[in-house]
mmCIF file of C-alpha atoms and ligand atoms in Angstrom:
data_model
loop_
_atom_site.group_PDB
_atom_site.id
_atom_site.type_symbol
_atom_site.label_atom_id
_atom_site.label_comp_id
_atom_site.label_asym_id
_atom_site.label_seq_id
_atom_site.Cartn_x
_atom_site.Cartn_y
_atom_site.Cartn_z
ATOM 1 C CA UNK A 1 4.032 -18.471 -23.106
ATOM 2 C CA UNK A 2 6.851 -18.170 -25.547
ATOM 3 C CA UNK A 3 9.601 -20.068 -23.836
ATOM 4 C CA UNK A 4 12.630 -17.707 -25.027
ATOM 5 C CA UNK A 5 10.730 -14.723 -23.141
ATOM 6 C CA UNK A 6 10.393 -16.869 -20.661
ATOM 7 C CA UNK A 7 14.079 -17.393 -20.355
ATOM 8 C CA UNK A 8 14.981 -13.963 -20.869
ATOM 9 C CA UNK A 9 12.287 -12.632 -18.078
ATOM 10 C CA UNK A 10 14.023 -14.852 -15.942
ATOM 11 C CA UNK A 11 17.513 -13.408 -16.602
ATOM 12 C CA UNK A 12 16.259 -9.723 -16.210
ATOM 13 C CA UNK A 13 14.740 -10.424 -13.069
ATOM 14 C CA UNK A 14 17.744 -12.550 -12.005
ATOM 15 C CA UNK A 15 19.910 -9.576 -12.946
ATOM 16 C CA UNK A 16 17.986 -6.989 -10.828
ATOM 17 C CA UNK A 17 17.861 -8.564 -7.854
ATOM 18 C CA UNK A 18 21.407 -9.551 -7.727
ATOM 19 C CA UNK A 19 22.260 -5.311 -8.232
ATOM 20 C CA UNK A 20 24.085 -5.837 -11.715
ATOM 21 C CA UNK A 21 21.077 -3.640 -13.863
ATOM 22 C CA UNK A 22 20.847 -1.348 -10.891
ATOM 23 C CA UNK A 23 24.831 -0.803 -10.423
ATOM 24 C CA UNK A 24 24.545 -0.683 -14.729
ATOM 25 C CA UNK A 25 21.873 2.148 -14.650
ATOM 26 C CA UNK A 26 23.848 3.810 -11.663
ATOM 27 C CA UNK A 27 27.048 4.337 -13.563
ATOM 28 C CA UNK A 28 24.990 5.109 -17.269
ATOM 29 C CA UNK A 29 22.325 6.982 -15.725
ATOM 30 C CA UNK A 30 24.673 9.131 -13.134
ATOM 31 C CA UNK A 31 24.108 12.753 -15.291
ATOM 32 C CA UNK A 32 20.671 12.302 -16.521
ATOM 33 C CA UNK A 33 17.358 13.266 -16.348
ATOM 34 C CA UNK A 34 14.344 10.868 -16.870
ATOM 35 C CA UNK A 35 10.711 12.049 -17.627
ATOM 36 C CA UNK A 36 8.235 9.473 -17.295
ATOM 37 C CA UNK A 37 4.059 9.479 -18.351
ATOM 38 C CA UNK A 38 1.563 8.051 -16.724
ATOM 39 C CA UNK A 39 -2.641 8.981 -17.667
ATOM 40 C CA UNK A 40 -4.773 6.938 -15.725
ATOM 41 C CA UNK A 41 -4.482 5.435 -12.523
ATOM 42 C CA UNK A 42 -7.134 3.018 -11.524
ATOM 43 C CA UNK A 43 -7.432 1.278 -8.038
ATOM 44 C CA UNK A 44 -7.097 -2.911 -9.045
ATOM 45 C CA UNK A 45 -10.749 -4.281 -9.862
ATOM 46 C CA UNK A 46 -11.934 -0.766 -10.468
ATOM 47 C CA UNK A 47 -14.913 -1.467 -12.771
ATOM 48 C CA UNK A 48 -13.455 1.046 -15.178
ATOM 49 C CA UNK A 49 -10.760 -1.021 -15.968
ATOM 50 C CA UNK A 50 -13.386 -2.207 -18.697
ATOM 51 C CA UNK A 51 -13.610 0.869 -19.990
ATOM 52 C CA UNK A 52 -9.769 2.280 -20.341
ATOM 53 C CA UNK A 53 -7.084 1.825 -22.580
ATOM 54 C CA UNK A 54 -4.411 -0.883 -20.721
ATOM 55 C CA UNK A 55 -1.533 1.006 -22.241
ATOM 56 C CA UNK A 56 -2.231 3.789 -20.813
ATOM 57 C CA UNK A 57 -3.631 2.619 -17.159
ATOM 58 C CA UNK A 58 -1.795 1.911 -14.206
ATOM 59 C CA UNK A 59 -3.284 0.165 -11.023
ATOM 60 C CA UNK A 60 -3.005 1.700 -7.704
ATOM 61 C CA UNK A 61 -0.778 -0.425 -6.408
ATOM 62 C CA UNK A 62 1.550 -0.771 -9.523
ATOM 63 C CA UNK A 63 1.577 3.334 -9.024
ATOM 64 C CA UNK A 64 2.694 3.125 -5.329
ATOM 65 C CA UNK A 65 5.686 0.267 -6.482
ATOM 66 C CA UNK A 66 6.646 2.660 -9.171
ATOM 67 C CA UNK A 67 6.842 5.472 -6.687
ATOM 68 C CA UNK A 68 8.999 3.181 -4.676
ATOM 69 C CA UNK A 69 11.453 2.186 -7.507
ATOM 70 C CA UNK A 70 12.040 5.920 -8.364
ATOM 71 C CA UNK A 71 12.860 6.537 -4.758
ATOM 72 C CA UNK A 72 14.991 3.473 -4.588
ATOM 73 C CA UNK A 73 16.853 4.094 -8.313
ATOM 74 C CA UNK A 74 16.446 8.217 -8.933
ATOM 75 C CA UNK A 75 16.057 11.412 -7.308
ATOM 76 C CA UNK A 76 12.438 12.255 -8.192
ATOM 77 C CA UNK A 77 12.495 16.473 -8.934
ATOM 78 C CA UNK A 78 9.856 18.562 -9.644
ATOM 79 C CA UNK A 79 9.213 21.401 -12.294
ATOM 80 C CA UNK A 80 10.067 23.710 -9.916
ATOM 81 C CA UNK A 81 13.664 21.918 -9.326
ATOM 82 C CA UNK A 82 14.208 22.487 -13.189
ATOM 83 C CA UNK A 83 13.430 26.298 -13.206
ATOM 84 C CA UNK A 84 15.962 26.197 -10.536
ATOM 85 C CA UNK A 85 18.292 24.494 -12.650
ATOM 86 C CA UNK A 86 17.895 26.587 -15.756
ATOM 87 C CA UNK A 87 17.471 30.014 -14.401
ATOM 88 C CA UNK A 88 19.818 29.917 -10.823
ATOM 89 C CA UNK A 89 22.328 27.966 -12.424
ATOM 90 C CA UNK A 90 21.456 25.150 -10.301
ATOM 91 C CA UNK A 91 22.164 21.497 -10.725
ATOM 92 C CA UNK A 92 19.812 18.700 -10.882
ATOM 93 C CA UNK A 93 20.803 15.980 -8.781
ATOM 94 C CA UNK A 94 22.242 12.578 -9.786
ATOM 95 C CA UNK A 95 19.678 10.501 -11.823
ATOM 96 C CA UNK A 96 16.741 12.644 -11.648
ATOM 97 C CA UNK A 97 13.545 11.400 -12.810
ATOM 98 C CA UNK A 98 9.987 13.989 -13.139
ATOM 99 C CA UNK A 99 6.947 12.218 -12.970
ATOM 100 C CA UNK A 100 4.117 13.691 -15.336
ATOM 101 C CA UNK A 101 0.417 13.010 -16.334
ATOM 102 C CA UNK A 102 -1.364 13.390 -19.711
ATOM 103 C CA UNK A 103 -4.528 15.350 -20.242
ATOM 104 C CA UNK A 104 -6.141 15.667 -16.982
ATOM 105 C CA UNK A 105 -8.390 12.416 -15.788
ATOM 106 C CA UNK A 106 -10.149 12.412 -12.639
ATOM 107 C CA UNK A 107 -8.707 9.513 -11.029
ATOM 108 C CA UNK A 108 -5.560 11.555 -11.199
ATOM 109 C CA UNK A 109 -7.050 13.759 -8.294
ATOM 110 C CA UNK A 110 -8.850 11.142 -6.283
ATOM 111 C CA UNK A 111 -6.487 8.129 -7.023
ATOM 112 C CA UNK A 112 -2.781 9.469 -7.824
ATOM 113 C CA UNK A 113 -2.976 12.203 -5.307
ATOM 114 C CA UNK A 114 -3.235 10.359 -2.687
ATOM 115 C CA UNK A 115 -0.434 7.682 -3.543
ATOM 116 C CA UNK A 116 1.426 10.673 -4.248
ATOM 117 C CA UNK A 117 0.835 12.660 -1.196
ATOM 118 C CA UNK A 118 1.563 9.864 1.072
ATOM 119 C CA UNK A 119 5.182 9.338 -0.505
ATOM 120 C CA UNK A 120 5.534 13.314 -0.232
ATOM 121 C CA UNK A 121 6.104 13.649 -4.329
ATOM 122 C CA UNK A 122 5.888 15.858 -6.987
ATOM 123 C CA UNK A 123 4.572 15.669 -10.164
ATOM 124 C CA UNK A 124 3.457 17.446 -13.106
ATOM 125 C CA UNK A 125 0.274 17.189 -14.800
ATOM 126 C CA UNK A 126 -0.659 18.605 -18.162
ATOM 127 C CA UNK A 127 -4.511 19.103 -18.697
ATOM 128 C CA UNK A 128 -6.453 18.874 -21.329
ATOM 129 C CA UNK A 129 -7.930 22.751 -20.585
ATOM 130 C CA UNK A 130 -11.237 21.962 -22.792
ATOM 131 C CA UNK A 131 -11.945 18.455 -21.235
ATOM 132 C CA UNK A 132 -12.198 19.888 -17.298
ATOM 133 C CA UNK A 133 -15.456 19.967 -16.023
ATOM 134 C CA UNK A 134 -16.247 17.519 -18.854
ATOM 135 C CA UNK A 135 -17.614 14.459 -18.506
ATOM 136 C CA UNK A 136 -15.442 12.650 -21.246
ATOM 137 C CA UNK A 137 -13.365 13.748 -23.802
ATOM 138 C CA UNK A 138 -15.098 12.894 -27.320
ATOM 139 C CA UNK A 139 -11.970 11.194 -28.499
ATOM 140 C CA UNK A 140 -12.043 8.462 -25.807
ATOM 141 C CA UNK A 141 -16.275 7.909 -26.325
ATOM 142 C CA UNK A 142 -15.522 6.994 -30.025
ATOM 143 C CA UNK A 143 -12.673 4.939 -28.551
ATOM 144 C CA UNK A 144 -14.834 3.305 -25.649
ATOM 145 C CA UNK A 145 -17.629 2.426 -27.761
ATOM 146 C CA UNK A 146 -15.852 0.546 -30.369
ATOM 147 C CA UNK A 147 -14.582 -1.189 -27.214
ATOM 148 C CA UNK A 148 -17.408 -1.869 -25.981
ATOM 149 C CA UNK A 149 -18.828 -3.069 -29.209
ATOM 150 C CA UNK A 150 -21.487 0.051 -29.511
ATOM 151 C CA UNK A 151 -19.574 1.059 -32.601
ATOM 152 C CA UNK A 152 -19.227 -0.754 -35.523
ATOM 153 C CA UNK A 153 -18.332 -0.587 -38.934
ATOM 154 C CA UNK A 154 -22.147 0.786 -39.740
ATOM 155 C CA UNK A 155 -21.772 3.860 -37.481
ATOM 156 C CA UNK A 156 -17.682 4.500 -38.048
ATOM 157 C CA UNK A 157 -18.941 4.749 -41.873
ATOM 158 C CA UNK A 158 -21.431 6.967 -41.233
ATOM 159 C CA UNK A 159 -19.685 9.415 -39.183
ATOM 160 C CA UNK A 160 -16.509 9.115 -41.684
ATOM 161 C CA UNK A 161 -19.329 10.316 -44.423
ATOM 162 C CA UNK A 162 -20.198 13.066 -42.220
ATOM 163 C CA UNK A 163 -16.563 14.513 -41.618
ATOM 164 C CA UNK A 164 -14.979 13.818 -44.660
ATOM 165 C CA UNK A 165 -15.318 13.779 -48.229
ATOM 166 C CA UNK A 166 -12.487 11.296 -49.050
ATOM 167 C CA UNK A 167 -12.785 7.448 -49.401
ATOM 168 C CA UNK A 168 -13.341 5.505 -46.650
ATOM 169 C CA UNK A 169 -10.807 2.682 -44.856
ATOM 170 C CA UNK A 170 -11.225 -0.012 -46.765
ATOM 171 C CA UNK A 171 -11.514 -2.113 -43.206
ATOM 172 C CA UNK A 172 -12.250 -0.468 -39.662
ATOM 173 C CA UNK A 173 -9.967 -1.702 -37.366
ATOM 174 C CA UNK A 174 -7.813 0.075 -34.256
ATOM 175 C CA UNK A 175 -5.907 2.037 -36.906
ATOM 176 C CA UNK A 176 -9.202 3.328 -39.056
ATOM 177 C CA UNK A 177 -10.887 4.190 -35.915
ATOM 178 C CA UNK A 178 -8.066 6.673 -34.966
ATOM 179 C CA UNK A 179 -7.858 8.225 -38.483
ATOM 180 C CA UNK A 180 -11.691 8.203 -37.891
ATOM 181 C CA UNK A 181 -11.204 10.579 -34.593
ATOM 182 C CA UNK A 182 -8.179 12.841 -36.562
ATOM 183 C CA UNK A 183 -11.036 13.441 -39.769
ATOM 184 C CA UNK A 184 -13.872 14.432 -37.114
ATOM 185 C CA UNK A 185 -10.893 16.783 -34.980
ATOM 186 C CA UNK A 186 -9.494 18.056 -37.865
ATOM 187 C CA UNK A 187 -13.224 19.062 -39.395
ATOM 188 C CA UNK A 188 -14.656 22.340 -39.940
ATOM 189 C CA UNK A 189 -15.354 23.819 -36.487
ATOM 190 C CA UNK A 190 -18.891 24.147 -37.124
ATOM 191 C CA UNK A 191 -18.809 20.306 -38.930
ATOM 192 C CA UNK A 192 -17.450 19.161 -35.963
ATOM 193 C CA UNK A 193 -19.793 20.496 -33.555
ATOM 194 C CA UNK A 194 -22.687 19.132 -35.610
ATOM 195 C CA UNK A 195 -21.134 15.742 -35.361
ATOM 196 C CA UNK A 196 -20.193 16.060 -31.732
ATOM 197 C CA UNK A 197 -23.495 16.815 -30.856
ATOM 198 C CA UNK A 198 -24.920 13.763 -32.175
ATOM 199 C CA UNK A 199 -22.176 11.441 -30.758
ATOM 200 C CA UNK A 200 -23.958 10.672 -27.455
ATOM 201 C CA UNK A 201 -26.572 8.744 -29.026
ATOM 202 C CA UNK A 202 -23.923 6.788 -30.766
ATOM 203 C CA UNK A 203 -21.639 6.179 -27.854
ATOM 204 C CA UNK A 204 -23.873 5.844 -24.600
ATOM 205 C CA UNK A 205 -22.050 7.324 -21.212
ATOM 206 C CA UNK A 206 -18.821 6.159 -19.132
ATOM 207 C CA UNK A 207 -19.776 4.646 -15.980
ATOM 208 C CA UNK A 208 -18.417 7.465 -14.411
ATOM 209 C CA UNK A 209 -17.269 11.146 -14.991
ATOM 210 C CA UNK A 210 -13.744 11.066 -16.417
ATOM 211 C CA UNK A 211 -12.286 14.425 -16.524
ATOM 212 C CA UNK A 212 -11.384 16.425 -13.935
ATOM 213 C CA UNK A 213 -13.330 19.003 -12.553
ATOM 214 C CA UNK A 214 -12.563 22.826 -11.882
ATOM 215 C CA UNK A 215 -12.345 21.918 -8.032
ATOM 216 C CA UNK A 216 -10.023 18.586 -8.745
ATOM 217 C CA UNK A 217 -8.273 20.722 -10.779
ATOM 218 C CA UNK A 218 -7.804 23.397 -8.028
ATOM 219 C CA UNK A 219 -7.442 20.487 -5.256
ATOM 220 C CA UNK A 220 -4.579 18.940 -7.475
ATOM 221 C CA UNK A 221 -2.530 22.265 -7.541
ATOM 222 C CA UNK A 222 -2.910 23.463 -3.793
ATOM 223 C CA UNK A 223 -1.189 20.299 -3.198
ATOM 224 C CA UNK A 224 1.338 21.550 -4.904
ATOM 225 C CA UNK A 225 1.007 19.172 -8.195
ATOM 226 C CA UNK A 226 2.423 21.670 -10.894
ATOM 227 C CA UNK A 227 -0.229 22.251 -13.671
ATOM 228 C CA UNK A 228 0.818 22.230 -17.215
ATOM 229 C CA UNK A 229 -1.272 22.658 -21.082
ATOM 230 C CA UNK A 230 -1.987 19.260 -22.980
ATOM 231 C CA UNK A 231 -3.885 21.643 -25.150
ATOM 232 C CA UNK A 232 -7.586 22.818 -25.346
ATOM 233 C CA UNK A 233 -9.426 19.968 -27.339
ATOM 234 C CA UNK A 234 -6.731 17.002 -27.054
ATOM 235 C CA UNK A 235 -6.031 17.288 -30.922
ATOM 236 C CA UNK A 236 -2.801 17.334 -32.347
ATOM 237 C CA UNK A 237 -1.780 20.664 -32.219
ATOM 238 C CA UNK A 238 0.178 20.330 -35.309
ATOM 239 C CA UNK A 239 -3.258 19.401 -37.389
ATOM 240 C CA UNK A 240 -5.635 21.796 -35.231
ATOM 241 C CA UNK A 241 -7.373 24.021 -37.332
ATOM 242 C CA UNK A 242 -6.083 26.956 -35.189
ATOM 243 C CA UNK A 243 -2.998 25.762 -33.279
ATOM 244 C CA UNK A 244 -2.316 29.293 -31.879
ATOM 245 C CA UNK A 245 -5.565 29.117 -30.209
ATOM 246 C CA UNK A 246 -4.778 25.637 -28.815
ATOM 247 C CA UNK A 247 -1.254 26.661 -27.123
ATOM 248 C CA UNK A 248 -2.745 30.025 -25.710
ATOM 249 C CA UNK A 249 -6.347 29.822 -24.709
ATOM 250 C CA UNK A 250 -5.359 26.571 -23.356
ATOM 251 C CA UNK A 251 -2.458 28.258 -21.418
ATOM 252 C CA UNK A 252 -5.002 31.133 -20.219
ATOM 253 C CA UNK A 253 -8.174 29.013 -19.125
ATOM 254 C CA UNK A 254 -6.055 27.042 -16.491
ATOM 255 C CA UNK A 255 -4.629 30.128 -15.431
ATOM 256 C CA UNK A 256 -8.332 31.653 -14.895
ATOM 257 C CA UNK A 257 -9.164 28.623 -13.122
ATOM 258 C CA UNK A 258 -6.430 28.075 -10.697
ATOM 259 C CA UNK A 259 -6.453 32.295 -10.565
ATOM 260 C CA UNK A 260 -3.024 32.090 -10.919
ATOM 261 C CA UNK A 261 -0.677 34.458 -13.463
ATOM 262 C CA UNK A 262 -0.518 32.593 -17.144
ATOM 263 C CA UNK A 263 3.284 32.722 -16.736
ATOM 264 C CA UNK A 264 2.789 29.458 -14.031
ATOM 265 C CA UNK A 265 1.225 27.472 -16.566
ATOM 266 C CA UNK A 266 4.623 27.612 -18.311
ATOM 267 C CA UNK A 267 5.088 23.626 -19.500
ATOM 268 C CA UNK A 268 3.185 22.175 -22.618
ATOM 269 C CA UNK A 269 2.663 18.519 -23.349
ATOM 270 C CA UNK A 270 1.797 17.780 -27.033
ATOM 271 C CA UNK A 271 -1.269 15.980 -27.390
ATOM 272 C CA UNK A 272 -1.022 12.652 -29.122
ATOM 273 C CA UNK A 273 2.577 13.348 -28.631
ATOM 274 C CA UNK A 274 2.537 14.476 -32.332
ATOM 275 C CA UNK A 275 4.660 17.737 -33.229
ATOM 276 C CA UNK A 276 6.584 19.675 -36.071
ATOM 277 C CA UNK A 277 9.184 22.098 -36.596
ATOM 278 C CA UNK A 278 6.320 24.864 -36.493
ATOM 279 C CA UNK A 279 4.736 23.631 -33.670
ATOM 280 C CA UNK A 280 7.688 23.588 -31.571
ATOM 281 C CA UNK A 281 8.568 27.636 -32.252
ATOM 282 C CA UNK A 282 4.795 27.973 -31.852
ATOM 283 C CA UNK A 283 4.767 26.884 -28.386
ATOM 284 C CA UNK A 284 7.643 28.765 -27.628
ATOM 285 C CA UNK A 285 6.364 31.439 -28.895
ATOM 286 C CA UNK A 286 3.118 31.326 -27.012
ATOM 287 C CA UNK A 287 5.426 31.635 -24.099
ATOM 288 C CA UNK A 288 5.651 28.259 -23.050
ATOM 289 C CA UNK A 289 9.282 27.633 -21.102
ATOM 290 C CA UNK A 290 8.839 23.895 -20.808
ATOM 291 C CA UNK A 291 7.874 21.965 -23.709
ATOM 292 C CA UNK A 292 7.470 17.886 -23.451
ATOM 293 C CA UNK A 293 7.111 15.102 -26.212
ATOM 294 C CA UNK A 294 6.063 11.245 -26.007
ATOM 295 C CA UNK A 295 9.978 10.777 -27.801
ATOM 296 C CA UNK A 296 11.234 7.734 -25.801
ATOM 297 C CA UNK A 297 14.914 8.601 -24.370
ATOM 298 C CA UNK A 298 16.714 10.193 -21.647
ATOM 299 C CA UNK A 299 18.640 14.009 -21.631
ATOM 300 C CA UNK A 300 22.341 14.707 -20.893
ATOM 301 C CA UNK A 301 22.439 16.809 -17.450
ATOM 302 C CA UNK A 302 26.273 17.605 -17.568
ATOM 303 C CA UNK A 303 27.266 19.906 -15.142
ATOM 304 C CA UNK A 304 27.219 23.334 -15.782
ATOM 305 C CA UNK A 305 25.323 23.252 -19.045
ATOM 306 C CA UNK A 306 21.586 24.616 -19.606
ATOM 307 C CA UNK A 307 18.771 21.988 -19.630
ATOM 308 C CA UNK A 308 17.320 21.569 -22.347
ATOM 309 C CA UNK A 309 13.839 22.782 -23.091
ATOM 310 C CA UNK A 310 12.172 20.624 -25.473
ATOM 311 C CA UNK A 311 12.074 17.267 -22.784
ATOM 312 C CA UNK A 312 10.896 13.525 -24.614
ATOM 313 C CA UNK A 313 9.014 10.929 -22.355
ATOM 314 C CA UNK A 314 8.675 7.432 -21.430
ATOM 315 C CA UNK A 315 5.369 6.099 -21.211
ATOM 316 C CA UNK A 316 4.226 4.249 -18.461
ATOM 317 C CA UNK A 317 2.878 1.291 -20.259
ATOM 318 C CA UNK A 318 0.951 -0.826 -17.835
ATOM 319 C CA UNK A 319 0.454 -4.180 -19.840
ATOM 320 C CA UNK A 320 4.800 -3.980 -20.806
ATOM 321 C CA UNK A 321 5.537 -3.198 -16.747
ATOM 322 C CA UNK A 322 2.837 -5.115 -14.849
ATOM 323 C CA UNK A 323 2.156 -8.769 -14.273
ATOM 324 C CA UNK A 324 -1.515 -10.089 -15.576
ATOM 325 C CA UNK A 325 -1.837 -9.609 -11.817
ATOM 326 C CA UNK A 326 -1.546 -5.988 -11.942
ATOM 327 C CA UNK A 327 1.520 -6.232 -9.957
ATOM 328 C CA UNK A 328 4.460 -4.000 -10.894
ATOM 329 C CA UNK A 329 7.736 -6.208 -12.182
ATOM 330 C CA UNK A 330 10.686 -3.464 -11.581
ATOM 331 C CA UNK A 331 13.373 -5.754 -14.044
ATOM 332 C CA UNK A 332 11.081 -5.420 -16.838
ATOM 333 C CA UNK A 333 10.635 -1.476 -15.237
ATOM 334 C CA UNK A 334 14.410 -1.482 -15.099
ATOM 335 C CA UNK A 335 14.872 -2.178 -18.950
ATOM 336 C CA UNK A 336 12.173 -0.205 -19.955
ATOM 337 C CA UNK A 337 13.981 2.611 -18.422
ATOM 338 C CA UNK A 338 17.621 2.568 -17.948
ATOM 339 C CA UNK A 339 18.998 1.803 -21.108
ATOM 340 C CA UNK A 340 17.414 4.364 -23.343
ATOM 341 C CA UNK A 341 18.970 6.685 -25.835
ATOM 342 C CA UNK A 342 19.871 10.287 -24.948
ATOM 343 C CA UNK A 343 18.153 12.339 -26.834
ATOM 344 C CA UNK A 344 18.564 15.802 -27.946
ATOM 345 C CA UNK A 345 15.659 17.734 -29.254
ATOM 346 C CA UNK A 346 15.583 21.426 -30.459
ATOM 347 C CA UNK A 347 13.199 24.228 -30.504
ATOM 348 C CA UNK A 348 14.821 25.314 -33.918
HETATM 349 ZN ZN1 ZN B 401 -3.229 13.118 -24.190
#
């Protein structure tokens, strides 16, 4: 343990508890909204923790504590609360925070929902449209079996060779794997397939299914969890081959599926969080009201003056906010939080 953290994790937790960061974040935060991320939430001891990501896994417990922070520090809205405030010149309420979920895992639906339900929450949740009914998006199975040790620099060469003519990483580590996974997504379609096909053999299977299916999907919205697009295949949509067809067949399969009109799935997150100029007025353009970002800050809600529409995030990074333990630590929450930048992006 570095000492000086040490210190300083003392002082932060000192801090909160005394009230000064909350009365701080109070006065600050008083006109603001908040938009925070999770993706996967995973009851402690699950045995899939072995197989996720820790920055981007919750447990169910640390979920539930976060729930009760944002009751105790914000005034958790909905996307329905922000139509409100853009289109009836309504206000959103003093520190306002909107919980949201990347790309559409199961344990959203059978771990989340409940945590959420019983705290009587909204949220948002932007699905991968592709990955439902999947059994695991081909991203994470290159990313599970390197950690699992089924990949190694042997097959990441090979399948580089396959998708790519240009040189090859001179090392594979973390960072070659993911330029691995942009060369195979950013392939020839009918490359990619080839490739895809083959990956199973490569990878071997998650323990269990990952994505959500049709009827989670379904189950998720008539509890009223507002759906949104994270996109049809979970590649940047900025480097898709055909990012039209990502922003509107996305948009129109979740419509089919929930039978709902395409104008409800009206908020876009960007996969990867990755996103240009073009991309923005692309997504607008494919009709999409609501766009969000992975840009880490916090957006100006004067009163009377229209929300913005382009809306940054804050990931909910489980290793930076939890204890080894698993248990949430709301100072370290506290300053990952309340004393971001405000930020103001444009659809230009
Ligand atoms: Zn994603």
């Amino acid at each position: 343990v570095n000492p000086k953290e040490g210190v300083r994790g003392l002082v932060k937790a000192s801090l909160y508890r005394s009230g000064i960061t909350p009365a701080y974040h109070q006065r600050r935060n008083r006109r603001s909204l908040t938009v925070v991320m999770f993706h996967r939430v995973l009851p402690v001891g699950d045995p899939e923790w072995a197989d996720t990501e820790a920055i981007w896994t919750v447990s169910d417990s640390a979920f539930r504590e976060c729930l009760e922070f944002f009751e105790r520090h914000y005034h958790v809205i909905g996307l329905p609360d922000l139509h409100r405030a853009r289109h009836d010149a309504g206000e959103l309420p003093d520190r306002s925070v909107l919980i949201t979920f990347d790309d559409g895992w199961a344990d959203t639906e059978w771990c989340a929902l409940p945590i959420l339900k019983a705290a009587g929450l909204p949220a948002l949740v932007f699905v991968v449209a592709g990955g439902v009914g999947e059994e695991e998006l081909w991203q994470e199975s290159i990313r599970r079996a390197w950690r699992q040790g089924r990949m190694g620099a042997v097959q990441c060469a090979d399948l580089w060779r396959r998708a790519t003519q240009t040189p090859q990483p001179v090392a594979w580590d973390g960072y070659a794997l993911e330029e691995l996974i942009q060369r195979i997504a950013t392939a020839a379609p009918d490359l990619r397939s080839g490739i895809l096909a083959g990956l199973p053999s490569w990878t071997g299977k998650p323990l269990r299914s990952q994505m959500l299916t049709e009827e989670q999907l379904r189950t998720l919205h008539s509890a009223g969890v507002s759906i949104g697009s994270h996109g049809l295949t979970h590649v940047p949509i900025s480097q898709a081959a055909d990012p039209v067809e990502e922003l509107r067949s996305s948009r129109s399969r979740l419509a089919a599926m929930l039978k709902v009109p395409e104008s409800e799935i009206g908020s876009l997150s960007f996969p990867h969080g990755l996103y240009d100029d073009s991309t923005l007025i692309r997504a607008v353009e494919a009709g999409y009201e609501w766009v969000f970002t992975s840009d880490k800050g916090l957006h100006a809600t004067p009163r009377g003056q229209a929300l913005p529409r382009v809306l940054g995030r804050l990931n909910m990074d489980g290793p930076q906010l939890c204890a080894e333990t698993g248990k949430l630590r709301p100072e370290r929450l506290a300053s990952w939080l309340f004393d971001r930048p405000t930020l103001q992006l444009k659809a230009a």
